[in-house]
Coordinates of C-alpha atoms and ligand atoms in Angstrom, one line a residue:
X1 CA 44.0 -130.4 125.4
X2 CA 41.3 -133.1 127.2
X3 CA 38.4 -131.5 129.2
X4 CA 37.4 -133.5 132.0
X5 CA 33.7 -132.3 133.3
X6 CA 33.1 -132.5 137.3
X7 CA 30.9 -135.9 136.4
X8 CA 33.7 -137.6 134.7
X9 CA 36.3 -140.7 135.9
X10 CA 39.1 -141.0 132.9
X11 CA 40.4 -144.1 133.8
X12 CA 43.6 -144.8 131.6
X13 CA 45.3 -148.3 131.4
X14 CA 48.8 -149.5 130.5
X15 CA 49.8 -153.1 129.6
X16 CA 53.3 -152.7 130.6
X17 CA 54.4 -156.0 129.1
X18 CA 53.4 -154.5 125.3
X19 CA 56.0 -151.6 125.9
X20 CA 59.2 -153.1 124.9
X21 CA 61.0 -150.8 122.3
X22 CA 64.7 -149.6 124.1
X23 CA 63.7 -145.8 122.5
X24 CA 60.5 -145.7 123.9
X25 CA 61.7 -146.7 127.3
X26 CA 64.7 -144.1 126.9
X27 CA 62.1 -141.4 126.3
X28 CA 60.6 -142.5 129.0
X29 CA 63.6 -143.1 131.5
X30 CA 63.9 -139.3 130.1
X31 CA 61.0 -137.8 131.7
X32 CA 62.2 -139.0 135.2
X33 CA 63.6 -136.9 137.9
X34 CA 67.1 -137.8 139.3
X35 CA 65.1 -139.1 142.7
X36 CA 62.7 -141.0 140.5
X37 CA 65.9 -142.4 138.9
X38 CA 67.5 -143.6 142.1
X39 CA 64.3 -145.4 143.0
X40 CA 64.5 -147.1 139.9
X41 CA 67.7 -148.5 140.7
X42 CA 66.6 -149.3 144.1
X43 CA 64.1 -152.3 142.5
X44 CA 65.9 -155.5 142.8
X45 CA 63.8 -157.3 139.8
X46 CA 63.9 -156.0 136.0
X47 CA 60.5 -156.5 136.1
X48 CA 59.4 -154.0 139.2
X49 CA 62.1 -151.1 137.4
X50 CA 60.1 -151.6 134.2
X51 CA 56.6 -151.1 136.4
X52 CA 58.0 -148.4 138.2
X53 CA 59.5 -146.6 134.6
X54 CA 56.0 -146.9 132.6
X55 CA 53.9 -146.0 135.8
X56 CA 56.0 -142.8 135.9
X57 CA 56.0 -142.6 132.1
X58 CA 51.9 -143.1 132.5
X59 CA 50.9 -140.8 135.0
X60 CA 53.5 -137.5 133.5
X61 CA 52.3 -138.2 129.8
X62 CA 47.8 -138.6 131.0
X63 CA 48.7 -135.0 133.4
X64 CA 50.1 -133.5 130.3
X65 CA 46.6 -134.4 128.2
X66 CA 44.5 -131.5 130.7
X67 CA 47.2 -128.8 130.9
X68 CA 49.9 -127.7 128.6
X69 CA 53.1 -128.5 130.9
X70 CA 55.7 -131.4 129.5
X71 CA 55.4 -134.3 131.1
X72 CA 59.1 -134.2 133.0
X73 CA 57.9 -131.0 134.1
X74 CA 54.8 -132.3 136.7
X75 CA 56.2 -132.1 140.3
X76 CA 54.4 -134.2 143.2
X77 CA 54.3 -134.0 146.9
X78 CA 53.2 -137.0 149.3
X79 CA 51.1 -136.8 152.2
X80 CA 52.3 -138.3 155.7
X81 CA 51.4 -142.4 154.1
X82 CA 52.7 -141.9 151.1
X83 CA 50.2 -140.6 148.8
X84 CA 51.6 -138.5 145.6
X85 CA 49.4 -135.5 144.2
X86 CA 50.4 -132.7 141.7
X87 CA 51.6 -129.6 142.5
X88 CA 51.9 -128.0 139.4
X89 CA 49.0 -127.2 138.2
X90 CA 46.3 -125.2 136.8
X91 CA 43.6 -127.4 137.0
X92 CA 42.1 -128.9 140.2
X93 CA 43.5 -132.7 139.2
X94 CA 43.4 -135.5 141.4
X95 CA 44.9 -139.0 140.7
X96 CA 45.1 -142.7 142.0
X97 CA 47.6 -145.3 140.6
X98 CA 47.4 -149.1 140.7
X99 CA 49.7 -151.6 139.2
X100 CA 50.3 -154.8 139.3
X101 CA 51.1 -158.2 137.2
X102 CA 50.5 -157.0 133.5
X103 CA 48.6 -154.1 134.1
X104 CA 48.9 -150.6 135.4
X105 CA 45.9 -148.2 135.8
X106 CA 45.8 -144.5 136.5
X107 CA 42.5 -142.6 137.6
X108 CA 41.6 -139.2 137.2
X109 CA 38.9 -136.7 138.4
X110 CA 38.5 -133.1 139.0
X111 CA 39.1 -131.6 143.1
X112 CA 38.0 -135.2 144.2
X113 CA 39.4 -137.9 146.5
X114 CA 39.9 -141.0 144.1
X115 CA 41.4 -144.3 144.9
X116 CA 42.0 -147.2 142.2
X117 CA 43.1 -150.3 142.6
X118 CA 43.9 -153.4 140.0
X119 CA 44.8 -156.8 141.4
X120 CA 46.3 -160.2 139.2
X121 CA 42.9 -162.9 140.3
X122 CA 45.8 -165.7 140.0
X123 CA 45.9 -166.3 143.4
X124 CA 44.2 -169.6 144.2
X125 CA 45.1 -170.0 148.2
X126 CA 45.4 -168.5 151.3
X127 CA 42.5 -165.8 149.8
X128 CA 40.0 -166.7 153.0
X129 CA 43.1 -167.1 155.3
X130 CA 43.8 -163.3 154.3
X131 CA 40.1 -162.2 154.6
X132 CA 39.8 -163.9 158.3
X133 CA 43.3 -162.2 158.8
X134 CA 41.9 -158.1 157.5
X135 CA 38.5 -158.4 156.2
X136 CA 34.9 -157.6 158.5
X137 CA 33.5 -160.3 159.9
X138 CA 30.5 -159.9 157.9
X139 CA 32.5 -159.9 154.8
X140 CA 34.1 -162.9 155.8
X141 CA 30.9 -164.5 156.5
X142 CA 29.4 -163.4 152.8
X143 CA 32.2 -165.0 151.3
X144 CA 32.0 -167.8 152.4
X145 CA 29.0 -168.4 150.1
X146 CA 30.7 -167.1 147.3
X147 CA 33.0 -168.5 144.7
X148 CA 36.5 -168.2 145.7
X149 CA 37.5 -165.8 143.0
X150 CA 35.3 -163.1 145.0
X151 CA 37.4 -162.6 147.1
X152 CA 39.3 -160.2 144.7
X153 CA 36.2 -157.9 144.8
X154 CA 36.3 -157.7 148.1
X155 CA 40.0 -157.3 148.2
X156 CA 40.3 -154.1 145.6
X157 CA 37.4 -152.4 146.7
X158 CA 38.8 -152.3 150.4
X159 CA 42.0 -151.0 148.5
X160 CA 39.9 -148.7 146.4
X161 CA 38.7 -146.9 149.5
X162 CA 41.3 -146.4 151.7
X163 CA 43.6 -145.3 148.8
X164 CA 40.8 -142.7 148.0
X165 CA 41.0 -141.5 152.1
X166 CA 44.7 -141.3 151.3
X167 CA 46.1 -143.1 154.5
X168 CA 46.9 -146.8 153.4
X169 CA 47.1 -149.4 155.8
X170 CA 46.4 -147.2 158.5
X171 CA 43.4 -147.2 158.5
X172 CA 41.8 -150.5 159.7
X173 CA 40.4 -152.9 157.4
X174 CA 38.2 -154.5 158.9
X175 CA 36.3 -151.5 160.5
X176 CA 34.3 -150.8 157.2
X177 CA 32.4 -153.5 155.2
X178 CA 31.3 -153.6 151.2
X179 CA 27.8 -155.7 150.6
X180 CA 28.6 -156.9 147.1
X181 CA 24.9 -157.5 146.0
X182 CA 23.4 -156.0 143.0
X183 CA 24.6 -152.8 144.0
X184 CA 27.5 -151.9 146.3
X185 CA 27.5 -151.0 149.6
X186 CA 29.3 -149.8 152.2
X187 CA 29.3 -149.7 155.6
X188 CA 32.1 -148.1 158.8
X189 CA 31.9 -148.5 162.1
X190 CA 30.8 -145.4 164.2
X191 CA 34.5 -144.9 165.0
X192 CA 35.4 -143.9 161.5
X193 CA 33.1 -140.9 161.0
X194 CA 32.5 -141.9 157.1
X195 CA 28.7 -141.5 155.4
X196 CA 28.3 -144.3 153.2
X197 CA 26.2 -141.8 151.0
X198 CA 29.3 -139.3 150.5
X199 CA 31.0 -142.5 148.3
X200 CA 30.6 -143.9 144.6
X201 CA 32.4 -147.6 143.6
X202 CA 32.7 -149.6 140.5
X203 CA 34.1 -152.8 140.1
X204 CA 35.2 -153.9 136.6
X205 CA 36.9 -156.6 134.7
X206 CA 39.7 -155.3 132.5
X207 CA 41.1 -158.1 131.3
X208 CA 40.0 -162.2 132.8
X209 CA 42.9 -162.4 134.9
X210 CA 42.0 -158.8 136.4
X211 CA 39.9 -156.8 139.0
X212 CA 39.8 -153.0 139.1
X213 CA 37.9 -151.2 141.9
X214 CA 37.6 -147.2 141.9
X215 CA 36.6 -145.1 144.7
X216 CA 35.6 -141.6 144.7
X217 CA 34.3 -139.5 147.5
X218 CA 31.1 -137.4 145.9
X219 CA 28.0 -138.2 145.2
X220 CA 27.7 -137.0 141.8
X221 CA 26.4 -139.9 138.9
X222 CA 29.7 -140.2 137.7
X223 CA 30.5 -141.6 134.1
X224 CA 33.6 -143.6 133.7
X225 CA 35.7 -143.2 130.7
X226 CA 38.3 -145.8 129.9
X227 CA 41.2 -145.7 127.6
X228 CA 44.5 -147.4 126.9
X229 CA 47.1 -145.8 126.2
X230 CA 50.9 -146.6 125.5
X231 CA 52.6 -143.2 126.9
X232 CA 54.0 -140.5 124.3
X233 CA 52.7 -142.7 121.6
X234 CA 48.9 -143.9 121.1
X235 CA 45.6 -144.3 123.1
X236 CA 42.1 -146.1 122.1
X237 CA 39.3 -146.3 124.0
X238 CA 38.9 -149.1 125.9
X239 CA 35.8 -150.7 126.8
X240 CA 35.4 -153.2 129.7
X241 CA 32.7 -155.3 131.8
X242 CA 31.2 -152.6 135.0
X243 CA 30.7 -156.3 137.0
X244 CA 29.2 -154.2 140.2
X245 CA 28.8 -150.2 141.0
X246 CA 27.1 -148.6 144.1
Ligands
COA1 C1 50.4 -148.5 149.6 C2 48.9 -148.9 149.5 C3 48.2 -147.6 149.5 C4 48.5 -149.6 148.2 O1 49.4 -150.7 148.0 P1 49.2 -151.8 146.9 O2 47.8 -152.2 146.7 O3 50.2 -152.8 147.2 O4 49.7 -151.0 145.5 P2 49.0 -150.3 144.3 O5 49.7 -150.7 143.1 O6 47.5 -150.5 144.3 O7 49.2 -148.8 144.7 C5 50.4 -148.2 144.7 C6 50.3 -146.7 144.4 O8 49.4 -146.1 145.2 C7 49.8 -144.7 145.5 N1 49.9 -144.6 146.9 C8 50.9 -144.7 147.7 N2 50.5 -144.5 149.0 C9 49.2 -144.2 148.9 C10 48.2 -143.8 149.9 N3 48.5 -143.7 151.2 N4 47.0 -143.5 149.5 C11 46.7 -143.6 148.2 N5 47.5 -144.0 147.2 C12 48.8 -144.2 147.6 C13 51.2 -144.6 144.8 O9 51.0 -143.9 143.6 C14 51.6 -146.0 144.5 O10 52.3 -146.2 143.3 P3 53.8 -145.5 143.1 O11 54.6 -145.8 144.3 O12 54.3 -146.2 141.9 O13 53.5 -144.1 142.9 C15 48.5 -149.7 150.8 O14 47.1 -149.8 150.7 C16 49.1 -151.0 151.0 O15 50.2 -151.1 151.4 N6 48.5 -152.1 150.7 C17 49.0 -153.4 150.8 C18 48.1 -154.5 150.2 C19 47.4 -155.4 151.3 O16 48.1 -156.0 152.0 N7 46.1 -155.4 151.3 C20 45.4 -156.2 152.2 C21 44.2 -156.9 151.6 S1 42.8 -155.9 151.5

């Protein structure tokens, strides 16, 4: 079995579009419960069942790496906005998932609140049109000196922390601010009762055409440990470029 220490992030990433082979994705369409099944279905686009199958595939086979239970046997629950966490378990885990174009990311720490999120930098328009739209006004103001591909920073580590408090869009975006300098910071308006000192974030570059953020609510000096992994079949350790952390 994997230990993970209380000062740990195992970070784990898939490349979904590597994982062709029909038994592999039978093995994997094994592991699924019959709701997980039907949601399946419920994707219009080959592409998003696929997603959907390996995320599933990812987050079962990683649980089953820190406690001996097969991964079809992990059961979740979801909070009130949707947030899955484990149920069955022996071992305090806590997990975030991200996917998107070409890459799907799973994050794991002990008892903590984590949030991850990976976003495709494709995107050439609209980016400030969105940040006027859901970003802080001084975020939209530091932008504005910035290349346009900073956005994306911006972007996941807003995802990164409201997927950590567990309440997606709920919570306002623009009523907390990150100052992307050589550290990161953060800041929240009064109203949302947060301590910018209670919060770690990292912002890495996987791959060129990707940017990761990762949240976690402790102050501990956290050390980030990155793999890829094809599930029920191999994993390597993966190294990749820490472009910012707080
Ligand atoms: C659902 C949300 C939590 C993340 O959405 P997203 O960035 O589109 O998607 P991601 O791939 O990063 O994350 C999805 C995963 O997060 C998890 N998740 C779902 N609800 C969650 C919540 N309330 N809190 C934390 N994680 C959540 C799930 O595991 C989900 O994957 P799954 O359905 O395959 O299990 C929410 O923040 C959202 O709807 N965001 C929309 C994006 C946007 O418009 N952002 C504005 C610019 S900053």
């Amino acid at each position: 079995m994997l230990n993970i220490n209380t000062d740990e992030v195992h970070l784990w990433l898939v490349f979904p579009d590597s994982i062709q082979e029909p038994e592999l994705l039978l093995a994997y369409n094994k592991l699924l419960t019959e709701e997980e099944q039907n949601k399946k279905q419920r994707f219009h686009f080959k592409k998003h069942q696929h997603q959907y199958l390996i995320t599933r595939a990812l987050i079962r086979s990683v649980l089953s790496h820190y406690v001996d239970i097969k991964p079809s046997a992990w059961c979740f629950s979801k909070n009130q906005y949707g947030r899955p966490e484990v149920i069955t378990n022996t071992l305090p885990l806590r997990f975030n998932l991200s996917h998107t174009e070409g890459l799907i990311v799973c994050g794991i720490v002990l008892k903590q609140d984590i949030g991850v999120d990976v976003e495709t930098i494709n995107r050439k328009n609209a980016t400030k049109d969105i940040a006027k739209r859901f970003f802080s006004t001084q975020e939209v103001i530091d932008l504005y000196s910035k290349p346009t591909r900073s956005f994306f920073d911006y972007w996941t580590l807003k995802e990164s922390y409201i997927k950590a408090c567990g309440m997606g869009l709920s919570l306002p975006l623009h009523k907390f601010t990150f100052h992307i300098e050589e550290h990161i910071k953060i800041s929240f308006n009064s109203d949302l009762h947060d301590d910018p000192n209670q919060w770690r974030f990292w912002l890495l570059e996987p791959t060129p055409s990707h940017r990761m953020a990762i949240a976690v609510r402790d102050k501990v000096n956290y050390r980030l440990n990155m793999k890829v992994i094809i599930p029920l079949v191999s994993e390597q350790k993966f190294n990749c470029q820490i472009l910012n952390m707080s």
